[in-house]
Coordinates of C-alpha atoms and ligand atoms in Angstrom, one line a residue:
S1 CA -32.5 19.7 -3.9
A2 CA -30.3 18.0 -6.4
T3 CA -31.8 16.6 -9.5
P4 CA -32.1 12.7 -8.7
H5 CA -29.6 10.6 -11.2
P6 CA -31.2 8.6 -14.1
V7 CA -29.5 6.2 -12.5
P8 CA -29.2 6.1 -8.6
A9 CA -25.6 5.0 -7.6
I10 CA -24.4 2.9 -4.2
Q11 CA -24.5 6.6 -2.3
D12 CA -27.6 7.3 -2.9
K13 CA -29.3 4.2 -1.9
E14 CA -27.3 2.9 1.2
T15 CA -28.0 4.0 5.2
P16 CA -25.3 6.3 6.6
A17 CA -24.3 2.9 8.7
Q18 CA -23.7 1.0 5.2
H19 CA -21.7 3.6 4.2
D20 CA -19.5 4.0 7.0
A21 CA -18.6 0.2 7.2
R22 CA -18.1 0.4 3.2
M23 CA -15.5 3.3 4.0
A24 CA -14.1 2.1 7.1
W25 CA -11.1 0.7 5.9
W26 CA -10.3 3.8 4.0
R27 CA -11.0 6.0 6.4
E28 CA -8.5 3.8 8.8
A29 CA -5.9 3.7 6.3
R30 CA -5.4 7.5 5.9
F31 CA -1.9 6.7 3.5
G32 CA -1.6 5.2 0.2
M33 CA 0.4 4.8 -2.7
F34 CA -0.7 6.8 -5.9
I35 CA 1.0 5.2 -9.3
H36 CA 1.2 7.1 -12.6
W37 CA 2.6 3.9 -14.8
G38 CA 2.5 3.9 -18.5
L39 CA 3.1 4.0 -22.1
Y40 CA 4.5 7.8 -21.2
A41 CA 7.5 6.3 -19.5
V42 CA 9.0 5.6 -22.4
P43 CA 9.7 9.1 -23.7
A44 CA 9.8 10.2 -20.1
G45 CA 9.5 13.5 -20.9
E46 CA 11.4 13.6 -24.4
W47 CA 10.5 13.5 -27.8
H48 CA 12.5 14.1 -31.3
G49 CA 14.5 16.4 -28.8
Q50 CA 11.9 18.3 -27.6
R51 CA 11.2 18.4 -23.8
T52 CA 7.7 18.9 -22.2
T53 CA 7.3 21.7 -19.7
H54 CA 4.5 20.0 -18.5
I55 CA 3.8 16.6 -16.7
G56 CA 5.2 13.5 -18.2
E57 CA 1.9 11.9 -19.2
W58 CA 1.0 14.6 -20.8
I59 CA 3.7 14.5 -23.2
M60 CA 1.3 13.7 -26.3
N61 CA -1.2 16.0 -25.9
D62 CA 1.7 18.7 -25.2
L63 CA 3.6 18.0 -28.0
S64 CA 0.6 17.0 -30.2
I65 CA 2.1 13.4 -30.7
P66 CA 0.4 11.7 -33.7
V67 CA -1.0 8.7 -32.9
A68 CA 0.7 6.5 -34.7
D69 CA 3.9 7.6 -33.7
Y70 CA 2.7 7.6 -29.9
K71 CA 1.5 4.0 -30.5
Q72 CA 4.7 3.2 -31.6
F73 CA 6.4 2.8 -28.0
A74 CA 4.8 0.2 -27.2
T75 CA 7.3 -1.5 -29.3
N76 CA 9.8 -0.3 -26.8
F77 CA 8.4 -0.6 -23.5
N78 CA 9.8 -4.2 -21.6
P79 CA 9.9 -3.4 -18.6
T80 CA 11.8 -6.3 -17.1
G81 CA 13.0 -4.7 -13.9
F82 CA 8.6 -4.1 -13.0
S83 CA 7.9 -6.3 -9.2
A84 CA 4.9 -6.3 -8.3
H85 CA 6.3 -8.4 -5.1
D86 CA 8.6 -5.5 -4.8
I87 CA 6.6 -2.4 -5.2
V88 CA 3.8 -3.3 -2.6
A89 CA 7.0 -4.1 0.2
L90 CA 7.6 -0.5 -0.7
A91 CA 4.1 0.4 0.1
K92 CA 3.9 -1.5 2.9
D93 CA 7.4 0.1 4.4
A94 CA 6.3 3.0 3.9
G95 CA 3.5 2.6 6.2
M96 CA 0.9 2.6 2.7
K97 CA -2.7 0.9 3.2
Y98 CA -3.1 0.8 -0.5
I99 CA -2.5 1.3 -3.8
V100 CA -4.2 3.1 -6.7
I101 CA -2.6 2.5 -9.7
T102 CA -3.4 3.6 -13.3
S103 CA -5.0 1.1 -15.5
K104 CA -5.4 3.4 -18.3
H105 CA -4.1 7.3 -18.8
H106 CA -5.5 9.7 -21.0
D107 CA -2.8 8.6 -23.8
G108 CA -5.8 5.7 -23.9
F109 CA -3.0 2.9 -23.4
A110 CA -4.5 -0.3 -21.0
M111 CA -1.7 -1.4 -18.4
F112 CA -3.7 -4.6 -18.7
D113 CA -4.7 -7.4 -20.5
S114 CA -7.6 -5.9 -21.8
K115 CA -9.8 -7.8 -24.9
T116 CA -11.5 -4.7 -25.6
D117 CA -8.8 -3.2 -26.9
P118 CA -5.6 -3.9 -28.4
F119 CA -3.5 -1.2 -27.9
N120 CA -2.5 -3.1 -24.6
I121 CA 0.8 -4.0 -22.4
V122 CA 0.0 -7.6 -23.3
A123 CA -1.1 -7.6 -26.7
A124 CA 1.2 -4.3 -27.9
T125 CA 4.6 -4.6 -26.0
P126 CA 7.6 -7.3 -25.9
F127 CA 6.9 -7.9 -22.3
K128 CA 3.6 -9.5 -22.7
K129 CA 2.6 -9.5 -19.2
D130 CA -0.2 -8.5 -17.3
P131 CA 1.7 -6.0 -14.2
L132 CA -1.9 -5.8 -12.8
R133 CA -2.6 -8.8 -11.9
E134 CA 0.6 -9.6 -10.8
L135 CA -0.4 -6.3 -8.6
A136 CA -3.8 -7.6 -7.6
E137 CA -2.1 -10.9 -6.3
E138 CA 0.7 -9.0 -4.3
C139 CA -1.7 -6.8 -2.8
H140 CA -3.8 -9.5 -1.6
K141 CA -0.7 -11.6 0.2
A142 CA 0.0 -8.0 1.9
G143 CA -3.0 -7.3 3.2
I144 CA -3.1 -3.8 0.8
R145 CA -5.8 -2.8 -0.5
L146 CA -5.9 -1.9 -4.9
G147 CA -6.9 0.7 -6.4
F148 CA -7.7 1.1 -10.0
Y149 CA -7.2 4.3 -11.7
Y150 CA -9.4 5.3 -15.0
S151 CA -9.3 7.4 -17.4
Q152 CA -12.9 7.7 -18.6
A153 CA -14.0 10.9 -20.3
Q154 CA -10.8 11.4 -22.2
D155 CA -8.6 8.6 -24.1
W156 CA -6.7 10.5 -26.9
T157 CA -5.8 7.6 -29.0
A158 CA -9.1 6.0 -29.0
P159 CA -11.7 7.3 -32.0
G160 CA -13.9 9.4 -30.3
G161 CA -12.1 9.7 -27.0
A162 CA -10.5 13.2 -28.0
A163 CA -13.5 14.8 -29.1
A164 CA -13.2 18.5 -29.3
V165 CA -13.2 20.7 -32.1
R166 CA -11.2 19.2 -35.4
G167 CA -7.8 21.2 -35.9
T168 CA -8.1 22.4 -32.4
H169 CA -4.9 22.3 -30.2
N170 CA -6.9 21.9 -26.8
K171 CA -4.9 21.2 -24.0
E172 CA -7.9 19.7 -22.3
T173 CA -9.6 17.6 -24.3
G174 CA -6.3 17.1 -26.7
H175 CA -7.8 16.6 -30.4
W176 CA -4.6 17.3 -33.2
D177 CA -5.2 14.4 -35.5
P178 CA -7.7 13.2 -37.6
A179 CA -7.4 9.3 -36.1
Q180 CA -9.4 10.5 -33.0
D181 CA -12.2 12.0 -34.9
G182 CA -15.3 9.6 -33.6
S183 CA -18.1 9.5 -31.7
F184 CA -17.9 9.6 -28.3
D185 CA -20.7 7.6 -27.1
D186 CA -19.1 4.8 -29.2
Y187 CA -15.7 5.4 -27.8
L188 CA -17.5 4.7 -24.4
K189 CA -20.0 2.1 -25.2
T190 CA -16.8 0.0 -27.1
K191 CA -14.1 0.8 -25.4
A192 CA -14.6 2.7 -21.7
I193 CA -17.1 0.8 -20.3
P194 CA -16.2 -3.0 -21.3
Q195 CA -12.6 -1.7 -20.0
I196 CA -14.4 -1.2 -16.6
K197 CA -16.2 -4.4 -16.9
E198 CA -13.1 -6.4 -17.3
L199 CA -11.2 -4.3 -14.5
L200 CA -13.5 -5.2 -12.0
S201 CA -14.0 -9.3 -12.7
N202 CA -10.6 -9.7 -14.7
Y203 CA -8.7 -11.2 -11.3
K204 CA -9.7 -13.4 -8.2
T205 CA -11.0 -10.0 -5.8
A206 CA -12.4 -7.0 -7.2
P207 CA -10.6 -3.8 -7.0
D208 CA -11.1 -1.7 -3.8
I209 CA -11.4 1.3 -5.5
I210 CA -12.1 2.6 -9.0
W211 CA -10.2 6.1 -8.9
F212 CA -11.5 8.1 -11.9
D213 CA -9.9 11.1 -13.9
T214 CA -11.3 13.3 -15.1
P215 CA -15.2 14.3 -15.8
T216 CA -15.4 16.7 -18.9
S217 CA -18.8 18.5 -20.1
R218 CA -19.1 15.0 -22.8
M219 CA -19.4 13.5 -19.5
T220 CA -23.8 14.2 -19.1
P221 CA -25.6 12.5 -16.4
E222 CA -27.2 10.2 -18.6
R223 CA -23.7 8.6 -19.9
A224 CA -22.3 8.9 -16.2
A225 CA -25.1 6.4 -15.2
E226 CA -24.4 4.0 -18.0
V227 CA -20.7 4.1 -15.9
V228 CA -23.2 3.7 -12.4
K229 CA -24.6 0.6 -13.7
V230 CA -21.8 -1.5 -13.9
L231 CA -20.5 0.1 -10.6
N232 CA -23.7 -1.2 -8.6
Q233 CA -22.7 -4.7 -9.3
Y234 CA -20.0 -4.0 -7.0
P235 CA -21.7 -3.0 -3.7
K236 CA -18.0 -2.7 -1.4
L237 CA -16.5 -0.7 -3.9
I238 CA -15.2 2.9 -3.5
W239 CA -15.1 5.6 -6.3
N240 CA -13.9 9.2 -6.4
N241 CA -16.1 12.3 -7.5
R242 CA -14.3 12.3 -10.6
L243 CA -16.9 11.1 -12.9
G244 CA -18.7 13.3 -13.7
G245 CA -22.2 13.5 -14.9
G246 CA -23.2 15.0 -11.2
Y247 CA -22.2 12.1 -9.7
K248 CA -19.9 12.8 -6.4
G249 CA -18.8 9.4 -5.7
D250 CA -17.7 8.5 -2.2
T251 CA -14.2 11.0 -1.9
E252 CA -13.2 14.6 -2.8
T253 CA -10.0 14.6 -4.4
P254 CA -7.9 17.9 -3.8
E255 CA -5.0 17.5 -6.2
Q256 CA -1.8 19.0 -5.4
Y257 CA -3.1 20.6 -2.2
I258 CA -4.6 20.8 0.7
P259 CA -7.5 22.6 1.7
A260 CA -7.4 24.8 4.9
Q261 CA -10.2 23.6 6.5
G262 CA -10.6 20.0 4.9
Y263 CA -14.0 18.8 4.2
P264 CA -16.2 18.3 7.2
G265 CA -19.0 15.6 6.7
R266 CA -16.7 14.4 3.0
D267 CA -13.9 11.9 2.8
W268 CA -11.7 13.0 1.3
E269 CA -8.0 12.2 -0.1
S270 CA -5.4 15.2 -1.0
C271 CA -3.1 13.6 -4.1
M272 CA 0.6 14.8 -4.5
T273 CA 3.3 14.1 -6.7
I274 CA 6.8 14.1 -5.3
N275 CA 8.6 15.8 -7.1
D276 CA 6.4 17.9 -10.9
T277 CA 5.4 15.3 -12.5
W278 CA 3.2 12.4 -12.0
G279 CA 4.1 9.9 -14.9
Y280 CA 8.0 9.5 -14.9
K281 CA 10.2 12.2 -16.5
S282 CA 14.0 12.0 -16.7
F283 CA 15.4 14.9 -15.9
D284 CA 12.7 16.1 -13.0
T285 CA 14.9 16.2 -10.1
N286 CA 12.9 18.4 -8.0
F287 CA 11.7 16.2 -5.1
K288 CA 10.2 17.2 -2.1
S289 CA 11.9 16.6 1.4
T290 CA 10.8 14.1 3.9
E291 CA 10.1 16.7 6.0
T292 CA 7.2 18.0 3.5
L293 CA 5.8 14.3 2.5
L294 CA 5.2 13.9 6.3
R295 CA 4.4 17.0 7.5
N296 CA 2.0 16.9 4.7
L297 CA 0.5 13.3 5.7
I298 CA 0.0 14.8 9.2
D299 CA -1.3 18.0 8.0
I300 CA -3.8 16.0 6.2
T301 CA -4.8 14.1 8.7
S302 CA -5.1 16.6 11.1
K303 CA -8.1 17.9 8.8
G304 CA -9.8 14.0 8.8
G305 CA -8.4 13.4 4.5
N306 CA -6.0 10.4 2.6
Y307 CA -2.6 11.4 1.9
L308 CA -2.5 8.9 -1.9
L309 CA 1.3 9.8 -2.2
N310 CA 2.5 9.3 -6.4
I311 CA 5.5 7.5 -7.5
G312 CA 6.1 7.4 -11.1
P313 CA 8.5 3.9 -12.1
D314 CA 10.4 4.5 -15.5
A315 CA 10.0 2.5 -18.5
Q316 CA 11.9 -0.2 -16.9
G317 CA 9.3 -0.7 -14.4
K318 CA 12.0 1.0 -11.6
V319 CA 10.9 3.2 -8.8
P320 CA 13.5 6.0 -9.1
E321 CA 15.7 5.8 -6.0
P322 CA 14.6 9.4 -4.5
E323 CA 11.4 8.2 -4.2
V324 CA 12.3 4.8 -2.9
E325 CA 14.6 6.5 0.0
R326 CA 11.8 9.0 0.7
L327 CA 9.0 6.2 1.5
H328 CA 11.3 4.5 3.3
A329 CA 12.2 7.2 5.7
M330 CA 8.4 8.1 6.1
G331 CA 8.2 4.3 6.5
K332 CA 10.3 4.9 9.8
W333 CA 8.3 7.4 11.4
L334 CA 5.1 5.8 11.1
A335 CA 6.8 2.6 12.7
V336 CA 7.0 4.6 15.4
N337 CA 4.3 7.1 15.5
G338 CA 1.6 5.7 13.4
E339 CA -1.0 5.1 16.2
A340 CA -1.4 8.7 15.7
V341 CA -2.0 8.6 12.0
Y342 CA -4.0 4.9 10.6
G343 CA -7.3 5.5 12.2
A344 CA -6.9 9.1 13.6
K345 CA -9.7 12.0 13.3
A346 CA -9.3 15.4 12.8
T347 CA -8.1 18.0 15.3
L348 CA -10.2 19.0 18.1
F349 CA -8.7 22.6 18.0
G350 CA -10.0 23.9 14.8
A351 CA -8.1 23.3 11.1
E352 CA -6.0 26.2 11.9
A353 CA -4.6 25.6 15.3
G354 CA -0.9 25.5 15.7
S355 CA -0.2 27.3 12.5
F356 CA 2.2 30.1 12.5
A357 CA 1.1 30.5 8.9
P358 CA -2.4 29.4 8.4
A359 CA -2.9 28.0 4.6
E360 CA -5.1 30.4 2.8
G361 CA -8.4 29.5 0.9
N362 CA -9.5 25.9 -0.5
A363 CA -7.7 26.5 -4.1
K364 CA -4.4 27.4 -2.7
P365 CA -2.1 25.2 -4.1
K366 CA 1.0 26.1 -2.2
F367 CA 2.1 24.2 0.6
V368 CA 3.0 26.4 3.8
P369 CA 5.0 24.8 5.7
A370 CA 5.4 27.3 8.9
W371 CA 4.0 25.2 11.7
E372 CA 4.5 24.7 15.0
W373 CA 2.2 21.5 15.5
R374 CA -1.0 19.7 14.4
S375 CA -3.2 17.6 16.5
T376 CA -5.1 14.1 15.5
T377 CA -7.6 12.7 17.4
K378 CA -8.9 8.9 19.2
A379 CA -11.5 8.3 21.5
N380 CA -9.0 8.7 24.6
R381 CA -6.5 10.5 23.0
I382 CA -5.3 13.4 21.6
Y383 CA -1.7 13.9 19.9
I384 CA 0.2 16.8 19.1
H385 CA 2.6 16.3 16.1
L386 CA 5.1 19.0 17.4
F387 CA 7.4 20.5 14.1
A388 CA 8.9 22.7 16.4
W389 CA 10.2 22.2 19.6
P390 CA 8.9 24.3 22.8
K391 CA 11.4 26.0 24.7
G392 CA 10.3 24.2 28.8
S393 CA 7.0 23.3 28.4
F394 CA 4.1 23.0 25.7
H395 CA 1.3 25.0 26.2
V396 CA -2.2 24.9 24.5
E397 CA -5.3 25.9 25.3
K398 CA -9.5 24.7 25.4
V399 CA -8.3 21.3 25.9
P400 CA -11.7 19.9 25.6
R401 CA -11.0 16.8 27.8
T402 CA -9.7 16.5 31.1
I403 CA -6.0 14.6 30.7
T404 CA -5.3 11.9 32.7
K405 CA -1.1 11.3 31.1
A406 CA 0.9 13.0 29.0
Y407 CA 4.0 11.5 27.4
L408 CA 5.9 11.1 24.3
L409 CA 5.2 8.3 21.8
A410 CA 8.9 7.7 20.8
D411 CA 9.7 7.3 24.1
S412 CA 9.5 3.4 24.3
S413 CA 8.7 3.8 27.9
H414 CA 5.9 6.1 27.6
K415 CA 7.2 8.0 30.6
A416 CA 4.4 10.5 32.1
L417 CA 5.7 14.1 32.0
K418 CA 4.3 16.9 34.2
F419 CA 1.4 19.0 33.3
T420 CA -1.0 21.2 34.9
Q421 CA -4.6 21.7 33.0
R422 CA -6.9 24.1 34.3
D423 CA -9.9 25.9 32.9
G424 CA -8.4 24.0 29.6
V425 CA -5.3 25.3 29.6
L426 CA -2.7 22.6 29.6
D427 CA 1.1 22.9 30.1
V428 CA 3.5 19.6 29.5
S429 CA 6.9 19.9 30.8
L430 CA 9.4 18.8 28.0
P431 CA 12.6 17.1 28.0
E432 CA 14.6 19.6 26.3
K433 CA 15.7 17.7 22.7
A434 CA 12.2 16.6 19.9
L435 CA 12.9 12.9 19.7
D436 CA 12.6 13.5 16.1
P437 CA 12.8 17.0 14.0
I438 CA 10.6 16.3 12.0
A439 CA 7.6 15.1 14.2
T440 CA 8.1 14.2 17.6
V441 CA 4.0 13.1 19.1
L442 CA 2.8 14.3 22.7
V443 CA 0.1 12.0 23.4
L444 CA -2.4 13.5 25.8
E445 CA -4.3 10.9 27.5
S446 CA -7.9 10.9 29.0
K447 CA -10.3 8.6 30.7
Ligands
FHN501 O1 -4.6 15.2 -16.2 C1 -4.5 14.7 -15.4 C2 -3.3 14.2 -14.6 O2 -2.5 13.5 -15.6 C3 -2.9 13.1 -13.2 O3 -3.5 11.7 -13.5 C4 -4.0 14.0 -12.0 C5 -3.8 13.5 -10.7 O4 -4.6 13.1 -10.1 N1 -5.3 13.7 -12.5 C6 -5.4 14.5 -13.7 C7 -6.0 15.7 -13.7 O5 -6.6 16.1 -12.7

């Protein structure tokens, strides 16, 4: 059995029923918006004529930008195009139920009004406003849940936050400038923990999620326990598995892939980018198609997880248009077919059912969209999300329920389709053409 934590977390103390109650809204939600927005939007992937080949928010580490130079970006950060109202409206229109935004990424720059450290958007920029406050208010009005991403174990501009061997340019921990020297414990005590407290108490309502990123070996059980003491004061808070120190948190967080079997018995959320970067990069135009994004959402839901899909606003605070377009298109599909996603549970046919080419292994980062269909489940309904349209009829075996009616969700009259079911083998007659080329949902009702 696991070693007991120095300080028990909420997950160690609550009953299964209390845990289910705390996770209920999150399990219902299925689809959330990740926002990577910070000072790295100013260089937008390029510094002194050099383009980073890595993700945009890592530019400081990737190009070994000295702390003082990086901090200079703040004097040019004036995102007057940012509208919390528009971003929340975009999330809502896309059918997303929650937002998780970077309050402080590895670069150490706080995107909120922090009294702890002046390296923040209110104190260090001409903008002078707190976008997280605006976001908190707009989310509250719109009924969208809000989470704050916080990089607790790595901070490249705070002394001690980027601790590694001096002089080693280490891509994982980042340490290349004497200004980064210092004690990790001091960093935790004087910056990370006070800022986490601020995030939990600055606004009218406490956030619904703290999304930690990402543990290093320095985040020992004893150090993590100091953070847990703070989290324990917020009994409704959901937090992920990236705190460190052996704390498992509430959610598994596969990044940029869909685990082939999901995580039976654990809540989980795949976070993914729309192009190839989290933080804005002016020259990354490798946007995934709406088809891929929507089928990712369906695939994830069919395995019992949530999809946290990222947008990367630019230095003006504007969301790149190709991202906006795709989110609107997803929302259009969800407006018709959302019933088969929100609150839906994993497939009854096994995670690989419907695959032409089953995804391999948990760690496989590549998305293989060669499927015929995916399935999600509710109490009296099985949903078959058809990606490829079968000729004449849909055939499936081992149906574990007695079906009483079959129809297409996108057919507003819910006209009954003819079907036969014998020994669990079901055949449903289909119209000639799919109602939606990306995914047409066949509903199988049972008593
Ligand atoms: O290093 C970060 C990365 O920049 C990004 O924030 C992702 C999002 O999950 N997480 C980290 C790597 O795990």
